[in-house]
Amino acid sequence: MTLRFAIPSKGSLYDGTIAFLESAGLRVSRPNPRRYTASIRALPGADVLLHRPTDIVEKVAAGEIDLGISGLDLVEELHGDRDDLIVLFDDLGYGAAELVVAVPETWIDVTSWHDLADLAVELHSQGRLLRIATKYPSLTRRFCYANGINYFRLVESQGATEAAPGLGYADIIVDITETGVTLRDNQLKIVGDPILRTQACLIASRRCLRANPAALEATRTVLELVEARRRARRFVQVTANIAGESAEDVGRRVAARPDLAGVQGPTIALVWPSTPRAVGVSGWYMVTLLVPQERVLDLVAHLRRLGGDTIAVMPAQYVFDSTCSSYERLIALLEEQT
């Protein structure tokens, strides 16, 4: 076994993880949906384990799993001061949600965290505490003290937290929301900015990777592919055929717009003619550029003005840099004294 890699076992985080890993060349093979082990061909010898997202965080922090994917909200809530848990990527690009404070819509005078602090003081003067229902006690406690809300009582919620104020066992809630629809359906409104913006993240065990060179090398494979895939999302590859006297001539004209000349400039290649060219007729050259997605139409217009033909746009699957910065960052973290 070279690597113990845990992923969510079900739900939207599972679906997003399976799709993301496949897009990065790490296709998960799970022959039986009731099995809680799987494999990844690109990681021979690795055990892919399917766990609840909360268990993944706990097991990585405890050194029972080398690598895992979970939600950043759970990492921030559960890892505490355990330095063995390392966040390798905190933004894999799916599973986005926000941890928010929500109060009853009828509280028209409560529109900010400062109002909540004042309310907590007022309730305390009446002999009771502001009751906050949440599944995130650590994050909620940290938030309250950081914002002057000093008189409160946390109410543990394992079920539908948004129902707590309506059922009368809490005054307000702190909970995760993707769209806010469920909160509105329960006559709640969000107060202030999100406490935390969260999405799927990749975490690792410092202790495990220090002790297991094979696991570290397998982790390097994961980081290389994930980093290149995340970077590729921002780019497309554009090719076009342009007539010109020479490759230098075409290159100069394309690069006359430096903002549209690609990451490191255009690549120019001679197009071999399907029929002999007449005397005095310019040659055709294929231009290839890697550009940010949002510049595609500007580039197409530029190439057309240069006489460009057969312009094709393709998504980039991977974009590798000269080094894998996430792996270098990991090695630096492993070398730190804790």
PDB file of C-alpha atoms in Angstrom, residues 7 10 23 52 55 85 91 98 207 240 306:
ATOM      1  CA  ILE A   7     -12.900  10.725  -0.268  1.00  0.00           C
ATOM      2  CA  LYS A  10     -21.984   9.963  -0.673  1.00  0.00           C
ATOM      3  CA  SER A  23     -11.163  15.471 -14.899  1.00  0.00           C
ATOM      4  CA  ARG A  52     -18.041  10.641   5.943  1.00  0.00           C
ATOM      5  CA  ASP A  55     -14.443  11.310   9.659  1.00  0.00           C
ATOM      6  CA  LEU A  85      -3.225  18.285   9.435  1.00  0.00           C
ATOM      7  CA  ASP A  91     -10.370  25.636  -3.195  1.00  0.00           C
ATOM      8  CA  GLU A  98     -21.136  29.765   3.160  1.00  0.00           C
ATOM      9  CA  ARG A 207       3.114  12.730  10.232  1.00  0.00           C
ATOM     10  CA  ALA A 240      -5.630  29.467 -36.588  1.00  0.00           C
ATOM     11  CA  LEU A 306      -4.782  39.242 -39.758  1.00  0.00           C
TER      12      LEU A 306
END
